[in-house]
Coordinates of C-alpha atoms in Angstrom, one line a residue:
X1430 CA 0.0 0.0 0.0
X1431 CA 1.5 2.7 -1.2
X1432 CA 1.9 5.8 1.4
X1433 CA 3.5 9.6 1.0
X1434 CA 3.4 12.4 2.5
X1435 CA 4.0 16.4 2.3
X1436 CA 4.1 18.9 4.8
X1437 CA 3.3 22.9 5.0
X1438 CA 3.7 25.5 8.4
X1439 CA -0.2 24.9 8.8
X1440 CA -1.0 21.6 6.8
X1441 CA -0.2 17.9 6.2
X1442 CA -0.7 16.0 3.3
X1443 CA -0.6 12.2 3.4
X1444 CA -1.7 10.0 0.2
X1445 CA -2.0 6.6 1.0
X1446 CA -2.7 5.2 -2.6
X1447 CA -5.4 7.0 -4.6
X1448 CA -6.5 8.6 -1.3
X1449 CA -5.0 12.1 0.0
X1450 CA -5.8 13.6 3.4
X1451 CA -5.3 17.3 4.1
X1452 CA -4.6 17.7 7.9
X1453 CA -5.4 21.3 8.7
X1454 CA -2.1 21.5 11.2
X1455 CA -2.6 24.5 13.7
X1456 CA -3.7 22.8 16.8
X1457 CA -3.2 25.7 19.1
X1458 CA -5.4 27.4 17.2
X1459 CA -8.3 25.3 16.8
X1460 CA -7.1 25.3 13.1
X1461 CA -8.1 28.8 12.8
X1462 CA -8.2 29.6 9.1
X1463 CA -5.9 31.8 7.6
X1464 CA -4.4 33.2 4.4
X1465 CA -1.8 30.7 4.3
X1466 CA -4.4 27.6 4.8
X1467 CA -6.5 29.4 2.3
X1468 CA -3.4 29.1 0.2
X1469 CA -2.1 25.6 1.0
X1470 CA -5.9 24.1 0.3
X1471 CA -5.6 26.7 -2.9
X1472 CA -2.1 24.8 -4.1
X1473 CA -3.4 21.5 -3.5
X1474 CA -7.0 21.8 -5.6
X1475 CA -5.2 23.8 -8.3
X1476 CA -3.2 20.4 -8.8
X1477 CA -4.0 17.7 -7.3
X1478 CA -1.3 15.3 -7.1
X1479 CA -1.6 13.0 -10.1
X1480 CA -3.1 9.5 -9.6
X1481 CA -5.2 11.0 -6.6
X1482 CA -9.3 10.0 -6.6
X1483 CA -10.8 11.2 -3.7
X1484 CA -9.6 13.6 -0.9
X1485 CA -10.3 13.6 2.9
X1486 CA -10.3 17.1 5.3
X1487 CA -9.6 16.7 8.7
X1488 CA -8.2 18.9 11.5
X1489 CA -5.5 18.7 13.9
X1490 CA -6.3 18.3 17.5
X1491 CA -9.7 17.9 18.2
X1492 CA -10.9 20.4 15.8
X1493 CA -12.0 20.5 12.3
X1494 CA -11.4 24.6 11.7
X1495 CA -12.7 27.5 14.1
X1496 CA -13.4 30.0 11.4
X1497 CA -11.5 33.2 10.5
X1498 CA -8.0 33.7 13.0
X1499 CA -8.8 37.2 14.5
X1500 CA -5.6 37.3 15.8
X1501 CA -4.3 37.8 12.2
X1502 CA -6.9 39.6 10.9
X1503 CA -5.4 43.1 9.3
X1504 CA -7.6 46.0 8.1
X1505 CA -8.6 46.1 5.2
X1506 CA -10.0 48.5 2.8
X1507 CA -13.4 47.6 1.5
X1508 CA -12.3 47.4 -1.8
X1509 CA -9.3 44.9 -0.8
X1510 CA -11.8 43.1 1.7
X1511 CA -14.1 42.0 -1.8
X1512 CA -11.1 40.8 -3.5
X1513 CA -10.0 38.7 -0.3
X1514 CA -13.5 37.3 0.3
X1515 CA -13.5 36.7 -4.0
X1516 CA -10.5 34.7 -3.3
X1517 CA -12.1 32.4 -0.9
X1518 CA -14.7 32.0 -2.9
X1519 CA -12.3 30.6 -6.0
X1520 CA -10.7 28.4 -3.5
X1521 CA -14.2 26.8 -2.0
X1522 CA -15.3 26.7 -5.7
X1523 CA -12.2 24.3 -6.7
X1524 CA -12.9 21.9 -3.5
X1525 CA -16.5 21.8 -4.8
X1526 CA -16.2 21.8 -8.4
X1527 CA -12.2 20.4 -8.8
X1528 CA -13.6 17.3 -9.9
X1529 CA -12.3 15.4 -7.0
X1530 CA -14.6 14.1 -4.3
X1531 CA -13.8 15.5 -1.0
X1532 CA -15.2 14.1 2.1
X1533 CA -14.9 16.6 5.4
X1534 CA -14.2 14.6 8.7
X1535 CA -15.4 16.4 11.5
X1536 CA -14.8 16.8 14.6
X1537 CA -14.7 20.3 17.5
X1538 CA -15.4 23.1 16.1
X1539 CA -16.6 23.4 12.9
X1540 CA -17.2 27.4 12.7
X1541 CA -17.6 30.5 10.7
X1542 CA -15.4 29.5 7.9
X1543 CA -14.6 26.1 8.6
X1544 CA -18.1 25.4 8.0
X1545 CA -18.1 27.5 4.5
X1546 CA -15.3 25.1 3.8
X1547 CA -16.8 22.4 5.1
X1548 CA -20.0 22.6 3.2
X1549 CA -17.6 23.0 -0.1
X1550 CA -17.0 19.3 0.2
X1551 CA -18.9 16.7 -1.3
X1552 CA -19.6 14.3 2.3
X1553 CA -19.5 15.7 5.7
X1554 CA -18.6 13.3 8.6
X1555 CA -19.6 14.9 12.1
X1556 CA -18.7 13.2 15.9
X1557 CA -20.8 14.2 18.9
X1558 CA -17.8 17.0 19.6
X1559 CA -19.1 18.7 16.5
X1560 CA -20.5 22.2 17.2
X1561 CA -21.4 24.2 13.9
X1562 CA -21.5 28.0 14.2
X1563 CA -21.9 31.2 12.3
X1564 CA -21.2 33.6 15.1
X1565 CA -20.0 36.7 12.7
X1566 CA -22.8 38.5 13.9
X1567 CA -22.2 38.5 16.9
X1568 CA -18.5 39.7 16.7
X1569 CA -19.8 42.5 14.2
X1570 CA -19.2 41.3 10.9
X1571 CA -20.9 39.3 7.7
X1572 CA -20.0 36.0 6.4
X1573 CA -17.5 36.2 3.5
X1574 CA -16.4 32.6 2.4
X1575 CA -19.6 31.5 0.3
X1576 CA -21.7 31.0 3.2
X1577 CA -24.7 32.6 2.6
X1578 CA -24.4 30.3 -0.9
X1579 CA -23.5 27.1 0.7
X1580 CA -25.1 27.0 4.1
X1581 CA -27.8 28.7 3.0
X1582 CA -29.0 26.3 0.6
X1583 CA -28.5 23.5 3.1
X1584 CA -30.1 25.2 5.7
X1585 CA -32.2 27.8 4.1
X1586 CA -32.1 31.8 4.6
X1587 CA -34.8 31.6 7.5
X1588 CA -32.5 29.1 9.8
X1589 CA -29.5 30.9 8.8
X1590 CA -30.3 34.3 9.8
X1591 CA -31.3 33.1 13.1
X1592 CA -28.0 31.2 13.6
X1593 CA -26.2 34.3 12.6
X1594 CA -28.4 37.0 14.7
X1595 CA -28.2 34.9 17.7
X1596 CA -24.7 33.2 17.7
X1597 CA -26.7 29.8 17.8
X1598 CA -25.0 26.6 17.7
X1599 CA -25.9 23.2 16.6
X1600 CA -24.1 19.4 17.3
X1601 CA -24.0 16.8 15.3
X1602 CA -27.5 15.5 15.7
X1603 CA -29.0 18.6 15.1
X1604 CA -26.4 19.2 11.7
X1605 CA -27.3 15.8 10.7
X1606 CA -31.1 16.2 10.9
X1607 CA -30.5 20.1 9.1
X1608 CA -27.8 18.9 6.3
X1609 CA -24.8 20.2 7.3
X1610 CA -24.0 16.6 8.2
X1611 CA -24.5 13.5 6.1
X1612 CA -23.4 10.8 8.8
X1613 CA -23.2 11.2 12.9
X1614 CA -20.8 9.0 14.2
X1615 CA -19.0 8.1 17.8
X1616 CA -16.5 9.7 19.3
X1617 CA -12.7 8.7 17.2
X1618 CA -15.0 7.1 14.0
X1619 CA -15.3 10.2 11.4
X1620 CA -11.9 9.7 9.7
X1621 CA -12.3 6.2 9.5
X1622 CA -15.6 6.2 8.1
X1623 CA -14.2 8.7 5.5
X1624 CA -11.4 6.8 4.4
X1625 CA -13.8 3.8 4.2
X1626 CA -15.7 6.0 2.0
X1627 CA -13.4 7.5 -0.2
X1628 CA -12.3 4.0 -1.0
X1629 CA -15.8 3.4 -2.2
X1630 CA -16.1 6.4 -4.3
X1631 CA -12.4 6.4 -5.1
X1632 CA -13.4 2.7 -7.0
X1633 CA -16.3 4.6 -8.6
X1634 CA -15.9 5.3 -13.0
X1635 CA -13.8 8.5 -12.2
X1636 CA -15.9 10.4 -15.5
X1637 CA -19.2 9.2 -13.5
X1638 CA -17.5 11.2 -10.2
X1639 CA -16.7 13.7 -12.2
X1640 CA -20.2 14.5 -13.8
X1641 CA -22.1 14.2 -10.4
X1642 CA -19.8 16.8 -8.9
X1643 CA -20.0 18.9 -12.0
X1644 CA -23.8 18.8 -12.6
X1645 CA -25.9 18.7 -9.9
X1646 CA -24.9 21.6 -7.7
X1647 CA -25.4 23.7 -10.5
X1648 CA -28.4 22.3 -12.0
X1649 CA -30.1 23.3 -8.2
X1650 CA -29.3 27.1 -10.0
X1651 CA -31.1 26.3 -13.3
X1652 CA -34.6 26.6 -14.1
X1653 CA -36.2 23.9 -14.2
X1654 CA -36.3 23.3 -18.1
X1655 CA -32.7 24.0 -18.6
X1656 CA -31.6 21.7 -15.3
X1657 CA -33.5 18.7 -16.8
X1658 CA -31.9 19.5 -20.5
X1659 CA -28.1 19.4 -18.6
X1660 CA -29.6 15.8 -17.1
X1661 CA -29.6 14.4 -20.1
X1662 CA -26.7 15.6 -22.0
X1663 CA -24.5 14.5 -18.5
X1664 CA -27.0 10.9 -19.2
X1665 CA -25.8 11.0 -22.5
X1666 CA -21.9 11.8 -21.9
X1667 CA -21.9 8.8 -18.8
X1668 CA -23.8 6.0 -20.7
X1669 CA -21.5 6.1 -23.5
X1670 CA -18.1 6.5 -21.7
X1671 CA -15.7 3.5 -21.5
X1672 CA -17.1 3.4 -17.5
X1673 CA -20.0 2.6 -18.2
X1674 CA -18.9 0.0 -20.9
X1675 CA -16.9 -1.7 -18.0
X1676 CA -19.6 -1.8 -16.1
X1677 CA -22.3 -3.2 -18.5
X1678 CA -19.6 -6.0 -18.8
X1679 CA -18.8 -6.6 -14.8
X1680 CA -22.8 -6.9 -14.3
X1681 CA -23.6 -9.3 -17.3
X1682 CA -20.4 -11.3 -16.5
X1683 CA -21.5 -11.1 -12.8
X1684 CA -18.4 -9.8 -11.2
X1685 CA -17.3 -6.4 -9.4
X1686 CA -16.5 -3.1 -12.1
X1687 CA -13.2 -2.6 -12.6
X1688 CA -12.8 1.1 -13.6
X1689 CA -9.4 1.5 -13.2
X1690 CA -7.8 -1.1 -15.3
X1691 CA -4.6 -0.7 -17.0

């Protein structure tokens, strides 16, 4: 089983086969997010390493990411504040739509915007120390890394502006029964149920991953007649790709798809 492994000041990389896990690495700060973890996840989804199929987030300590580090924060014009909170935005939008899926393990607090990046990936893992938070309004300041967007369609506007006006904040249970979880797990299970997981969809027909990842959060923006038009063409692109070939064969031959065959 192949294993590597690549470090930065505030991350850790480790591929294990087809797998990579980025290791937010700034434990004394609840893996606070800052420019240069905006940067690092920015390096890796601009180019993934090259044989890598799914990706796995997880933080350092305890906790998945505590949101924005105030102790860095700098002023900032408003003009230079849009282009920072632009870049963010880019660098959500490649976790979401990079092509690779990304499963968040979570665990502590997931806050502010560790949950904007959190809600970028494709599977969220949450363990009962999960406590999701948007408490910008209560420290006098708006969401700027694509929550309104992300959490907002997972939770709608209603639920959201109460979480912000209030400071609210919800466990695992709760995120699981509101979306921003998909699984709720025991204490010490989220990042092995995600590398069991990304080994499942890590085996899927990588043009199949790609099309779901591609298609279906922005068909939720389409009207209704153009999302079911895209439907079909990405039906049309899947079930005549050579994936979808192997696995007409592996069911009619009554053994497992192979979709990654040399």
């Amino acid at each position: 089983m192949a294993k590597d492994s690549a470090k930065t000041h505030v991350t850790r990389i480790e591929i294990e086969d087809d797998i990579a896990t980025i290791i937010f690495d700034r434990p004394d700060k609840r893996n606070a997010m800052n420019d240069a973890l905006v940067s690092a996840l920015d390096d890796f989804f601009s180019h993934p390493p090259k044989g890598v199929r799914a990706v796995i987030l997880f933080g350092e300590g305890g906790h998945f990411c505590s949101g924005l580090d105030l102790s860095e924060h700098e002023h900032r014009s408003p003009e230079e504040t849009v282009y920072h909170s632009r870049n963010w935005h880019r660098v959500a939008d490649l976790i979401e739509y990079g092509g690779l899926p990304v499963i968040a393990a979570m665990t502590g607090a997931v806050i502010g915007g560790g949950l904007e990046i959190a809600t970028s990936a494709h599977v969220r893992i949450a363990e009962p120390s999960v406590r999701f938070q948007l408490p910008e309004g209560r420290r006098g300041i708006f969401v700027g890394g694509g929550a309104t967007v992300r959490v907002g369609r997972i939770i709608g506007a209603d639920r959201m502006r109460e979480m912000m006006l209030t400071g609210r904040n919800y466990g695992a249970e709760d995120g699981l029964r509101l979306g921003l979880a998909h699984y709720s797990v025991g204490e010490g299970e989220a990042l092995p149920l995600a590398k069991k997981l990304a080994r499942e969809v890590a085996g899927n027909a990588p043009f199949s991953n790609y099309l779901m990842i591609q298609a279906i959060g922005r068909i939720g923006d389409m009207s209704r007649s153009d999302g079911l038009f895209t439907e079909s063409l990405s039906a049309a692109m899947s079930q005549t790709s050579a994936g979808a070939q192997e696995g007409l064969r592996a069911f009619l031959e009554k053994r497992p798809p192979d979709f990654h065959k040399k």
